[in-house]
PDB file of C-alpha atoms in Angstrom:
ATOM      1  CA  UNK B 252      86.750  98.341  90.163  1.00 63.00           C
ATOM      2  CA  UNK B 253      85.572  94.490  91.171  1.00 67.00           C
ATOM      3  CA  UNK B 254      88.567  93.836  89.398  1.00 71.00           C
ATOM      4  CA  UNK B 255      91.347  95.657  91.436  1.00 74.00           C
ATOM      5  CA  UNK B 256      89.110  94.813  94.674  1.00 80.00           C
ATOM      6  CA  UNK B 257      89.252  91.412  94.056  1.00 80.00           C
ATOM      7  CA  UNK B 258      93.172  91.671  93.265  1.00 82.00           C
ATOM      8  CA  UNK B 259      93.865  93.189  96.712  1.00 88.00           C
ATOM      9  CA  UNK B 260      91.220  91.205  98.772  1.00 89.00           C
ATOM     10  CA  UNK B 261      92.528  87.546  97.402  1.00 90.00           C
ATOM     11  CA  UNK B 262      96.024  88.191  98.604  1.00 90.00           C
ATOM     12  CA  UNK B 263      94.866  90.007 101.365  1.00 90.00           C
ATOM     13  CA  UNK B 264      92.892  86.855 102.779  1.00 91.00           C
ATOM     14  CA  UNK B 265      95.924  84.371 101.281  1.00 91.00           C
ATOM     15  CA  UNK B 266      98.741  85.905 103.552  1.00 90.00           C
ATOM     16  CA  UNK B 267      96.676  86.355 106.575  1.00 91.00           C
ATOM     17  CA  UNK B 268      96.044  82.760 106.369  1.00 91.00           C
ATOM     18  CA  UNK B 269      99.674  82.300 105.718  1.00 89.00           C
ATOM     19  CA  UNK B 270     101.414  84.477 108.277  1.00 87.00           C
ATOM     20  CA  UNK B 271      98.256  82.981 110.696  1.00 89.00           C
ATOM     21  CA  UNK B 272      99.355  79.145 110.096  1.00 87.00           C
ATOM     22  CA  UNK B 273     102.984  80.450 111.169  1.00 82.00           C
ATOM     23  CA  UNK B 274     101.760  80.324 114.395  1.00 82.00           C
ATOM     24  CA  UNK B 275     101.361  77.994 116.794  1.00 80.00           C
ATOM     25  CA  UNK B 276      97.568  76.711 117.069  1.00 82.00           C
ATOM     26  CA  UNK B 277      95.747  74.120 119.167  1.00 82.00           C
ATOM     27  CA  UNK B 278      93.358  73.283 116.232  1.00 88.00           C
ATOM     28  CA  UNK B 279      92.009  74.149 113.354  1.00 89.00           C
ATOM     29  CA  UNK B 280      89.039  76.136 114.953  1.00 88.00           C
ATOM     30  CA  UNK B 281      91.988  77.840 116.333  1.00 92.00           C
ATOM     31  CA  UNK B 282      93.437  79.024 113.837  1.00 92.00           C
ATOM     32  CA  UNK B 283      90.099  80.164 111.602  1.00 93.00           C
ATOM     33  CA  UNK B 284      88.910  82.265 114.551  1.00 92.00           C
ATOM     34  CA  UNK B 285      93.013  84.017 114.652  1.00 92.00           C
ATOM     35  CA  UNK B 286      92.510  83.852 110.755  1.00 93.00           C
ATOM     36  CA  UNK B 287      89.181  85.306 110.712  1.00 93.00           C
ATOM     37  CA  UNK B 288      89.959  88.145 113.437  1.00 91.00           C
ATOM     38  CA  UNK B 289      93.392  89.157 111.335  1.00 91.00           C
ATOM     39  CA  UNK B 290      91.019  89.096 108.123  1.00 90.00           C
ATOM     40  CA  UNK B 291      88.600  91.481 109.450  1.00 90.00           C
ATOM     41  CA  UNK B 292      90.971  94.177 111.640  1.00 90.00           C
ATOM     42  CA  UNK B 293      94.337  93.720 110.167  1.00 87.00           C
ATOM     43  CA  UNK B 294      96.120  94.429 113.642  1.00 85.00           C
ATOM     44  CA  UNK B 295      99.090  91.836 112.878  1.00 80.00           C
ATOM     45  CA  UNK B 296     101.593  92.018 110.058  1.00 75.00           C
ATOM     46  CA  UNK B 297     101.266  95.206 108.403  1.00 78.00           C
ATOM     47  CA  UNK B 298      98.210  94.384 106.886  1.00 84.00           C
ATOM     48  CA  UNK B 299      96.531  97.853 108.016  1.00 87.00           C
ATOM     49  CA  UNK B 300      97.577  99.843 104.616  1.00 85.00           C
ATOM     50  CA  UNK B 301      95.685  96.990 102.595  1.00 88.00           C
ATOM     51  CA  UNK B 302      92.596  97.598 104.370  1.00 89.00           C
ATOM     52  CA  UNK B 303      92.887 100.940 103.848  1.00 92.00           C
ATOM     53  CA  UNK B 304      93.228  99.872 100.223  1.00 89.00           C
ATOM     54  CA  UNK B 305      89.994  98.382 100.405  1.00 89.00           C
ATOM     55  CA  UNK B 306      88.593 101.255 102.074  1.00 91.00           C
ATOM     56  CA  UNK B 307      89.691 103.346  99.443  1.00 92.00           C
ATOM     57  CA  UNK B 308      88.308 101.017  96.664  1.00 89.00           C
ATOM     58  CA  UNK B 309      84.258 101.718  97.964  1.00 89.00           C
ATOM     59  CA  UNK B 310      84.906 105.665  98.305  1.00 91.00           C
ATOM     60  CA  UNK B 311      86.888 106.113  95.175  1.00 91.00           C
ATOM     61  CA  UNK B 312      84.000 106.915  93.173  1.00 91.00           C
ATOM     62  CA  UNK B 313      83.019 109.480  95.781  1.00 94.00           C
ATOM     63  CA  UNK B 314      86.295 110.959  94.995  1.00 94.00           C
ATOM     64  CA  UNK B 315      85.597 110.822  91.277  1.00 93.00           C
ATOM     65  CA  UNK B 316      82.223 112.494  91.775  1.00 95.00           C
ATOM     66  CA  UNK B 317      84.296 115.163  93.916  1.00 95.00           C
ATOM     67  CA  UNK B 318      86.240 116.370  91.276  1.00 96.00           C
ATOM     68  CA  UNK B 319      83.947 116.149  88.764  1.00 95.00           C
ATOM     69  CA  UNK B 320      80.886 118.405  90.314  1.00 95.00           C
ATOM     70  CA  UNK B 321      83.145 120.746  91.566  1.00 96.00           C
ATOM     71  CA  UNK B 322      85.395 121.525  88.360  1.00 94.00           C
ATOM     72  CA  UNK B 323      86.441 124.804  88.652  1.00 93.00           C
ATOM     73  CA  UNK B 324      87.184 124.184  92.451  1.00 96.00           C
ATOM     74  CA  UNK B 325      90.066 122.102  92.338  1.00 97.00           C
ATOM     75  CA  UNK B 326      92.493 123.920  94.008  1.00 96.00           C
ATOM     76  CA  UNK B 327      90.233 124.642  96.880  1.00 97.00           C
ATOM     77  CA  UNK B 328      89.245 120.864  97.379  1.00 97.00           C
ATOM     78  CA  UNK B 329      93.036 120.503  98.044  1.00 97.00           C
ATOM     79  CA  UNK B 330      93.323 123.350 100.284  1.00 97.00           C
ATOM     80  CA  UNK B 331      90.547 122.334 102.315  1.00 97.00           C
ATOM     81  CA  UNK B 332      91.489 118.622 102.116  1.00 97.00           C
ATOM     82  CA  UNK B 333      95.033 119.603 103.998  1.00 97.00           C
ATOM     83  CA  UNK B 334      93.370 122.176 106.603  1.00 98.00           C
ATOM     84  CA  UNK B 335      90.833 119.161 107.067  1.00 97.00           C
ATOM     85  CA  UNK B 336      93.888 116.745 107.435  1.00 97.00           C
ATOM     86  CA  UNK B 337      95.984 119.237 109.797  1.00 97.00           C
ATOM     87  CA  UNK B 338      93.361 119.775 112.156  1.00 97.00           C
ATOM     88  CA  UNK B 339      92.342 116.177 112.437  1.00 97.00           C
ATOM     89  CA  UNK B 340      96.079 114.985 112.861  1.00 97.00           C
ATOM     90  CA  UNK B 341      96.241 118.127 115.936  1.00 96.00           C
ATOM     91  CA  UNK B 342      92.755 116.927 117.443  1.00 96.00           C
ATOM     92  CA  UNK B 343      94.384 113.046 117.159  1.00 95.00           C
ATOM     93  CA  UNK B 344      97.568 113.949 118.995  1.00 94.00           C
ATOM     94  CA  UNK B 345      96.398 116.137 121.684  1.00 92.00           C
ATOM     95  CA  UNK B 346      92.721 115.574 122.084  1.00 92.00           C
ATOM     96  CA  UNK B 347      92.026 112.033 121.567  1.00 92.00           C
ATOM     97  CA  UNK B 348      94.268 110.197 124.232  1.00 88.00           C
ATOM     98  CA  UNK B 349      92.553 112.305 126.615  1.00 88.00           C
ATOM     99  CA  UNK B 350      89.124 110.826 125.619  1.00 92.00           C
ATOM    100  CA  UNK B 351      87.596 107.437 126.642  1.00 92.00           C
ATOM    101  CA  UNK B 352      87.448 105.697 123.604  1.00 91.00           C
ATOM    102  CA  UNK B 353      86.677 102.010 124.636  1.00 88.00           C
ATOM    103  CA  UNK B 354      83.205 102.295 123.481  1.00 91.00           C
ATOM    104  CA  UNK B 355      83.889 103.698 120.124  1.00 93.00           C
ATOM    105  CA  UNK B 356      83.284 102.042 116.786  1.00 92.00           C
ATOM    106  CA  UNK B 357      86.334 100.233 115.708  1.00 92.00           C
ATOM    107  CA  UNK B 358      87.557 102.039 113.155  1.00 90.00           C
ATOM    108  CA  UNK B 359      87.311 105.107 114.900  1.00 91.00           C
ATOM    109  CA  UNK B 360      89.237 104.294 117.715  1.00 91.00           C
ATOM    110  CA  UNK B 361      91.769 102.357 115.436  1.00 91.00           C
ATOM    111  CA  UNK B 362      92.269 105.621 113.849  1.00 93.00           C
ATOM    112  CA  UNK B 363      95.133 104.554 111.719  1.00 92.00           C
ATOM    113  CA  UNK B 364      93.134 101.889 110.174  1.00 93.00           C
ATOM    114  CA  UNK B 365      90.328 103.862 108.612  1.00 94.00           C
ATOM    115  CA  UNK B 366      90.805 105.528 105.183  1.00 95.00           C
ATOM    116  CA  UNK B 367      89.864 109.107 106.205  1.00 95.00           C
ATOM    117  CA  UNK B 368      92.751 109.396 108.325  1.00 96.00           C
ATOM    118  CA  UNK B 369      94.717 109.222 105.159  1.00 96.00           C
ATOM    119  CA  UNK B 370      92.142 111.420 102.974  1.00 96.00           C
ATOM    120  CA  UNK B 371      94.637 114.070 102.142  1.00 97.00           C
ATOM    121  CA  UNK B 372      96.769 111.949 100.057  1.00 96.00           C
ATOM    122  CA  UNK B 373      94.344 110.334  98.029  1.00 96.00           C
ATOM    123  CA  UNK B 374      93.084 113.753  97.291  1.00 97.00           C
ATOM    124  CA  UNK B 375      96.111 115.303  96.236  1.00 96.00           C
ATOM    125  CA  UNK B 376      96.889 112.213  93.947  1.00 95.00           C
ATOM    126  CA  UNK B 377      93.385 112.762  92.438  1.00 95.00           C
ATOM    127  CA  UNK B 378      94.717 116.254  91.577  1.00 96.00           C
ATOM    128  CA  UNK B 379      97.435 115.492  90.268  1.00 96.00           C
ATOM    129  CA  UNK B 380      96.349 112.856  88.187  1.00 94.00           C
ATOM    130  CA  UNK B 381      93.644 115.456  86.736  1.00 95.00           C
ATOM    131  CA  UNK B 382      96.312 118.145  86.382  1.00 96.00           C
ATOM    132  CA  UNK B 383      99.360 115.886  85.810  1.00 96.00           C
ATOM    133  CA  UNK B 384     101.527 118.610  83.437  1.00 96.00           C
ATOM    134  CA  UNK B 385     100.876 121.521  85.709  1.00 96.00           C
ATOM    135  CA  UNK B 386     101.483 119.193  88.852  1.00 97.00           C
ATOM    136  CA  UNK B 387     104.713 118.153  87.270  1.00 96.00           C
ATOM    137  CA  UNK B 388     105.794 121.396  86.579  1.00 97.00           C
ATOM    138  CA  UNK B 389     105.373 122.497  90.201  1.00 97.00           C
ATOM    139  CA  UNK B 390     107.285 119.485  90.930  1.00 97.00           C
ATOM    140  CA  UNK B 391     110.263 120.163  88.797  1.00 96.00           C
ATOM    141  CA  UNK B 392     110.437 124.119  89.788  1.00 96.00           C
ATOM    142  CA  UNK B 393     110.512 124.299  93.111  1.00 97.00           C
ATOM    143  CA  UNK B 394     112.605 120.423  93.657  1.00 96.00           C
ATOM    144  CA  UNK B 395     115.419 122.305  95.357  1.00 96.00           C
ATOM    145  CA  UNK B 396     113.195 123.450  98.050  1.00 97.00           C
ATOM    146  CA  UNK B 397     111.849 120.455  98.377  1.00 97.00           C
ATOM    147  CA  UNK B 398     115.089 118.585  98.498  1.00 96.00           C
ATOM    148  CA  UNK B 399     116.154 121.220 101.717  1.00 97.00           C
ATOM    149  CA  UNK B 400     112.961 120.905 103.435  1.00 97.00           C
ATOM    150  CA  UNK B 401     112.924 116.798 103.418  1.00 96.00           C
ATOM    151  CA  UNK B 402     116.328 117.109 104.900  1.00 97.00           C
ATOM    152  CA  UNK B 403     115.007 119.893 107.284  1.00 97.00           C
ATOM    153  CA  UNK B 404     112.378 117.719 108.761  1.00 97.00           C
ATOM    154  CA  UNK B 405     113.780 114.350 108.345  1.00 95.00           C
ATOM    155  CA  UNK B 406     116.436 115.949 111.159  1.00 96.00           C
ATOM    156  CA  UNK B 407     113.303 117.681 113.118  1.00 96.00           C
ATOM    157  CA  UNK B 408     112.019 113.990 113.436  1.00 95.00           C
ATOM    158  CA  UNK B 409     114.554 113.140 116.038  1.00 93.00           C
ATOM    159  CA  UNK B 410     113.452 116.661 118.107  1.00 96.00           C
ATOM    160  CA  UNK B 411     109.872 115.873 117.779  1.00 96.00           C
ATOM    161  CA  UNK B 412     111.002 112.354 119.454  1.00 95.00           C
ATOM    162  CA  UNK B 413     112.477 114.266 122.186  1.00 95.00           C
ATOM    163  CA  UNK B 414     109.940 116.311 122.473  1.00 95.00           C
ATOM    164  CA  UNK B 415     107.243 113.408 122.344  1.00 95.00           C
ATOM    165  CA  UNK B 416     108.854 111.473 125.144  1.00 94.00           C
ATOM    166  CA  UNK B 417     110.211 114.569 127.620  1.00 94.00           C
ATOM    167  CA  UNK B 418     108.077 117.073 126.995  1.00 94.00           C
ATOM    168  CA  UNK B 419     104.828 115.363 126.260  1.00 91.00           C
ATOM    169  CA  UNK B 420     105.717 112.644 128.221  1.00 90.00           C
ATOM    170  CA  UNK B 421     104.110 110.118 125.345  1.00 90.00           C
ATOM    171  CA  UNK B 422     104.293 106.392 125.546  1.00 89.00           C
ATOM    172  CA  UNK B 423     107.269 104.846 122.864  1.00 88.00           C
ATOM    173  CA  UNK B 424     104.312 103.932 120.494  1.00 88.00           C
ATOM    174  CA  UNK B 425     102.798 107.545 120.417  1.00 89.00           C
ATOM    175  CA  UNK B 426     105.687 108.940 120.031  1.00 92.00           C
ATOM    176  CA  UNK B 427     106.764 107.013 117.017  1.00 90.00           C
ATOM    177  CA  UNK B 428     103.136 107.485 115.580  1.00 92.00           C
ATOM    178  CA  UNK B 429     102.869 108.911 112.323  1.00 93.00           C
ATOM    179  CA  UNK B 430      99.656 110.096 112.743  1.00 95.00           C
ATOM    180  CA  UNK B 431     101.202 113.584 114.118  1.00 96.00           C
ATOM    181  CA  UNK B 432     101.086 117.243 112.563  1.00 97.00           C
ATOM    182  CA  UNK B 433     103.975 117.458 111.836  1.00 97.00           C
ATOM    183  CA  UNK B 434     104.962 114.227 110.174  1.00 97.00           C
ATOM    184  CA  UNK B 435     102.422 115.198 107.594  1.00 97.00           C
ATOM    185  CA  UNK B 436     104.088 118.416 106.658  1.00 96.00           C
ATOM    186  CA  UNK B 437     107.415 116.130 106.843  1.00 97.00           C
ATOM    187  CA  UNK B 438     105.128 113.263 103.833  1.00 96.00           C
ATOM    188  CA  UNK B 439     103.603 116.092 102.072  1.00 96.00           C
ATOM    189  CA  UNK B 440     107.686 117.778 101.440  1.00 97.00           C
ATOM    190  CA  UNK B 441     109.498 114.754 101.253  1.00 96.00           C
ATOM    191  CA  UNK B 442     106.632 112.782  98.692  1.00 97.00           C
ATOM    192  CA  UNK B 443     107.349 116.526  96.084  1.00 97.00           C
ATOM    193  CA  UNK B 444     110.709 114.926  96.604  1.00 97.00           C
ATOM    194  CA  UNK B 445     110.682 111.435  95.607  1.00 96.00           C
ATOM    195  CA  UNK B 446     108.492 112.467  92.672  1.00 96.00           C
ATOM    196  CA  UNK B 447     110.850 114.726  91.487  1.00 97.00           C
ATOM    197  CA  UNK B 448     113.644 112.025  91.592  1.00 96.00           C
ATOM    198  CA  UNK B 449     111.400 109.725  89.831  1.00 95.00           C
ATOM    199  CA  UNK B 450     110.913 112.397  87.039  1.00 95.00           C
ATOM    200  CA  UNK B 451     114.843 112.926  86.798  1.00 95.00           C
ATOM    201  CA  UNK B 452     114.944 108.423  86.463  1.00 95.00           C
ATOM    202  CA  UNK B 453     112.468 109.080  83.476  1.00 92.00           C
ATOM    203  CA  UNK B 454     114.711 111.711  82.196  1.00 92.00           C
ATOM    204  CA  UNK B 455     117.870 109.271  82.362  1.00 92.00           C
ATOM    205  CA  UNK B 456     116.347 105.921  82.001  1.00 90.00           C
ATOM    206  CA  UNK B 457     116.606 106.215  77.997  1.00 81.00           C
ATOM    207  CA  UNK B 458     119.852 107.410  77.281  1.00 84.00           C
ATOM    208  CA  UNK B 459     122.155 107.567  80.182  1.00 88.00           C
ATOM    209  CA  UNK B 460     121.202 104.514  82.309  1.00 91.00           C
ATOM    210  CA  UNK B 461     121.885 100.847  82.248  1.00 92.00           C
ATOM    211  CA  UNK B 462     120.090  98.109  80.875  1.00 92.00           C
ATOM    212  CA  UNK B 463     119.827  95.734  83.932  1.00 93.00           C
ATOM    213  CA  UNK B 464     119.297  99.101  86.175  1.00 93.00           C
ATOM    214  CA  UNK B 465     115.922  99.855  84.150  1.00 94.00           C
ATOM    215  CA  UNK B 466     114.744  96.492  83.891  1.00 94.00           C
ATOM    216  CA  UNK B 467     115.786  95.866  87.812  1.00 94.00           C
ATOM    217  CA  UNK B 468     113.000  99.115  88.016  1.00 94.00           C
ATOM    218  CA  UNK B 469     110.789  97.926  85.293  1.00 93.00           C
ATOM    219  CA  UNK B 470     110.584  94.444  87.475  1.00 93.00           C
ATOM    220  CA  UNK B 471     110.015  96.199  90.985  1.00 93.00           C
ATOM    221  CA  UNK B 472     107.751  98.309  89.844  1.00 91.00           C
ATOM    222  CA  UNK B 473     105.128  95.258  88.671  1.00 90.00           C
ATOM    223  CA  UNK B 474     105.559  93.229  91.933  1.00 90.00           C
ATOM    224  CA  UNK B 475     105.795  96.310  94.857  1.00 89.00           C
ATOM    225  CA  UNK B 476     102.368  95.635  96.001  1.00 87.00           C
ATOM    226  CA  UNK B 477     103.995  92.218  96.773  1.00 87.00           C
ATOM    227  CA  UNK B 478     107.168  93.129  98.062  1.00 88.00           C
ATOM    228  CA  UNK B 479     104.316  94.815 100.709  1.00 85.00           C
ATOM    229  CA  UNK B 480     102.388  92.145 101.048  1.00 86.00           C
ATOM    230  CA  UNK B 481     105.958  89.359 101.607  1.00 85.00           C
ATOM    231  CA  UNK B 482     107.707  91.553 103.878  1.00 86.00           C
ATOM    232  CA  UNK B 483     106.922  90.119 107.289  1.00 85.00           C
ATOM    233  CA  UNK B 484     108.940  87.047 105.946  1.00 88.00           C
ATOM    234  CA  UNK B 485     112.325  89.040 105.342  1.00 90.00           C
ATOM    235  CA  UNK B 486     111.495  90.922 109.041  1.00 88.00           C
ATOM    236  CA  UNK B 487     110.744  88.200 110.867  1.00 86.00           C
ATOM    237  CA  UNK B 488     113.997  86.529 109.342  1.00 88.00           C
ATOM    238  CA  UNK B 489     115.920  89.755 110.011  1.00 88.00           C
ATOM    239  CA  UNK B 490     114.719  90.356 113.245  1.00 85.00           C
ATOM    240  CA  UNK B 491     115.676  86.711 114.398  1.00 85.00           C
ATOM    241  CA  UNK B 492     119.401  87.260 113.252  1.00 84.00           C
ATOM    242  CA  UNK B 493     119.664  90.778 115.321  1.00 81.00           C
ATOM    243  CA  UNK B 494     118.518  89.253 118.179  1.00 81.00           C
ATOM    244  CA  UNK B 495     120.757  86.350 118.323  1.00 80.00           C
ATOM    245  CA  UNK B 496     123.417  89.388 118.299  1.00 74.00           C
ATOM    246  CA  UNK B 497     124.794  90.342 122.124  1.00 74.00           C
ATOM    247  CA  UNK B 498     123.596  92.502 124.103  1.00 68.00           C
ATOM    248  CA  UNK B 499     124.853  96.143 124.166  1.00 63.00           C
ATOM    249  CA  UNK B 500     125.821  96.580 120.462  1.00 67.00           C
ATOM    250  CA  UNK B 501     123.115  99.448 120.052  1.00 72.00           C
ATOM    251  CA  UNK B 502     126.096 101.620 118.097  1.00 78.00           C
ATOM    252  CA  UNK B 503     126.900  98.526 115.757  1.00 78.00           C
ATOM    253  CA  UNK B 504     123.125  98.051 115.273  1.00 78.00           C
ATOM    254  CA  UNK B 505     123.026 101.411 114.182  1.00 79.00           C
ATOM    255  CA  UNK B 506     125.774 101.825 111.857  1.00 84.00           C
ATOM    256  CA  UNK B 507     124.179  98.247 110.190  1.00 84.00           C
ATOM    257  CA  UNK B 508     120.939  99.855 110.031  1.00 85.00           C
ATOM    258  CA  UNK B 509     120.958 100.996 106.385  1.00 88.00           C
ATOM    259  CA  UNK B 510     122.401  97.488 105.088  1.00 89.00           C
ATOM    260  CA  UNK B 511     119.825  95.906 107.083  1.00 89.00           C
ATOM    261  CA  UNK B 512     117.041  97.833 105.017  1.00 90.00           C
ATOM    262  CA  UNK B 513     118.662  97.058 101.901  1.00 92.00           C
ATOM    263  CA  UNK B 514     119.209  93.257 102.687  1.00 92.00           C
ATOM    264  CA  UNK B 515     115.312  93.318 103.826  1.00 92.00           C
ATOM    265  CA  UNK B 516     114.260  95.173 100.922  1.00 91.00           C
ATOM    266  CA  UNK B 517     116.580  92.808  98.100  1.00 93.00           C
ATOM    267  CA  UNK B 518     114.848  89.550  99.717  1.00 94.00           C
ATOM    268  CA  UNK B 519     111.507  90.868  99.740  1.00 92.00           C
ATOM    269  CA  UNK B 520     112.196  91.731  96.496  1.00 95.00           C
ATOM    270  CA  UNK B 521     113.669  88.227  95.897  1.00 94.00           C
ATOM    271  CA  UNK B 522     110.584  86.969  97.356  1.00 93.00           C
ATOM    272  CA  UNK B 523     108.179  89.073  95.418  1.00 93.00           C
ATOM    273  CA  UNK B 524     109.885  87.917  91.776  1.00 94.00           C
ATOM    274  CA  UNK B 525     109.058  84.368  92.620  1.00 94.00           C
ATOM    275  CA  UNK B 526     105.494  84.943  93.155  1.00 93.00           C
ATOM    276  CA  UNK B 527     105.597  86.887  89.820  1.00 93.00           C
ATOM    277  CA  UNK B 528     107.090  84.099  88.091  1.00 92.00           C
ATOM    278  CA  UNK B 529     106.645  81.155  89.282  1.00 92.00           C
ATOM    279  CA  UNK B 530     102.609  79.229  89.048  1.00 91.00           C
ATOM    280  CA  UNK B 531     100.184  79.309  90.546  1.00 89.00           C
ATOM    281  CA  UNK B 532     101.614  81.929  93.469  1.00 90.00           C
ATOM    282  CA  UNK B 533     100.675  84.938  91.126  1.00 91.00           C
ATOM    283  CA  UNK B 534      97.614  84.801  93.032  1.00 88.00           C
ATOM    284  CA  UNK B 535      99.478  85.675  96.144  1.00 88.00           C
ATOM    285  CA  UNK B 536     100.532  89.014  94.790  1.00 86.00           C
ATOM    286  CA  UNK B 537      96.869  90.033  92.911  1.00 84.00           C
ATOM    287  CA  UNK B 538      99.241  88.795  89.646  1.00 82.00           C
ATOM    288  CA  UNK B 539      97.757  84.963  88.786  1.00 83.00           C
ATOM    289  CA  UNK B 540      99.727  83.182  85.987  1.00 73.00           C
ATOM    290  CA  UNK B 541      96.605  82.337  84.091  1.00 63.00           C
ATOM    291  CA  UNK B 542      95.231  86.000  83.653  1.00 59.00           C
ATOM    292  CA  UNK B 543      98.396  86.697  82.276  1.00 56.00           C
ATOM    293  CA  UNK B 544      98.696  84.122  79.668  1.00 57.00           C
ATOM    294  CA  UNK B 545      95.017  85.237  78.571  1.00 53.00           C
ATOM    295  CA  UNK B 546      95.813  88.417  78.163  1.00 53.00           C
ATOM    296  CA  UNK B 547      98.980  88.145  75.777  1.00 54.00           C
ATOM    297  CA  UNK B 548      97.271  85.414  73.781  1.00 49.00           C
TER     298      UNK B 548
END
């Protein structure tokens, strides 16, 4: 467990330094005290998730202890964990912004920082790690219905945005949140979906599938917690290219929108291979060139 904490928190630390020296600073006390304050509440960047990570790292033997005390109670640990989840995501949405909150601890306020916000998932991937052939045989039953209902709610997203904004009259921020009832139906449906897919690439990847398709996988698959970590490069690039675009293309924007994520994703990706290969930035992605070499020797 030191191990994996100290493969998240070194990259962690390196690219808020990084994506901290980007910006413009007066002096080096500067820029420690913006380092030091991104290091400690990840509100820049899309470093929340790997604080979270670390998060989950000091409770993960709590969740180890869960399932093992309670071993005939599996299923209900699940069922309770989504109740618990539903009924905090209802209380966040239309309880909490009517609550003065500036006096709160900060992870508690910063609800979307703090692990338990997120408790459901890492439950339900406890289970199915514990029951993996009965999990994957739910998976691979009932896929159709999954398939529908991710395509159901995917196109109730753009109602609940309507109904966010008009209805609710919720800022742009809130109403984008993911943090909302639900969106977590919407994850819990569309996450049965992308496992199932992944179970029909292990199906294919032997026989039916290209070479440089599997290794393309293989490769993305060792360096996605980097292709995380380097994306803020890619954006900010991305999002300096759409804005030099005029004004009043919204329909042209939108139309680009899914080459845009690809483009995005193939750099980080780019970016993220590098890293991977190149020393000494393995560190930068929890993957340092000299571990590596130890271990195949």
């Amino acid at each position: 467990m030191e191990k994996r904490y100290l493969g998240v928190l070194i990259p962690y630390l390196s690219w808020t330094a990084i994506l901290t020296g980007a910006e413009n600073h007066s002096s080096l006390g500067d820029f420690l005290e913006n380092w030091a304050h991104l290091s400690v509440y990840a509100d820049n960047y899309y470093m929340y998730y790997i604080l979270v990570t670390m998060q989950l790292y000091l409770i993960f033997p709590l969740i180890v202890w869960l399932f093992k005390r309670f071993l005939s109670y599996h299923h209900m640990i699940v069922v309770i964990s989504a109740v618990v989840q539903l009924g905090m995501l209802v209380f966040i949405k239309y309880q909490l912004p009517n609550i003065d909150t500036s006096g709160w601890p900060y992870l508690l306020k910063n609800y979307g920082f703090n692990v338990f916000v997120y408790q459901f998932y890492f439950i339900m991937g406890g289970y199915a790690a514990i029951h993996y052939q009965e999990f994957v045989a739910f998976i691979r039953k009932w896929h159709i219905w999954f398939g529908i209902s991710s395509l159901v709610f995917a196109c109730g997203t753009v109602l609940l945005y309507f109904y966010n904004v008009h209805v609710l009259n919720l800022t742009l921020n809130k109403a984008e949140e993911v943090h909302q009832p639900f969106i977590f139906i919407y994850d819990v449906v569309i996450i049965g979906y992308i496992v199932w897919l992944g179970l029909r690439y292990a199906d294919l990847r032997k026989n039916y599938l290209p070479k440089w398709i599997t290794n393309f996988v293989a490769i993305g698959a060792k360096i996605s917690f980097s292709i995380y970590l380097s994306q803020t490069l890619p954006l900010a690039l991305m999002f300096v290219l759409l804005s030099s675009l005029p004004s009043g293309n919204g329909w042209v924007l939108l139309v680009m929108l899914p080459f845009i994520y690809i483009i995005t994703a193939l750099m980080g990706y780019a970016l993220s291979y590098f890293f991977y290969k190149v020393p000494p930035f393995g560190f930068l992605i929890g993957r340092p060139q000299h571990i590596r070499k130890v271990v195949r020797t």
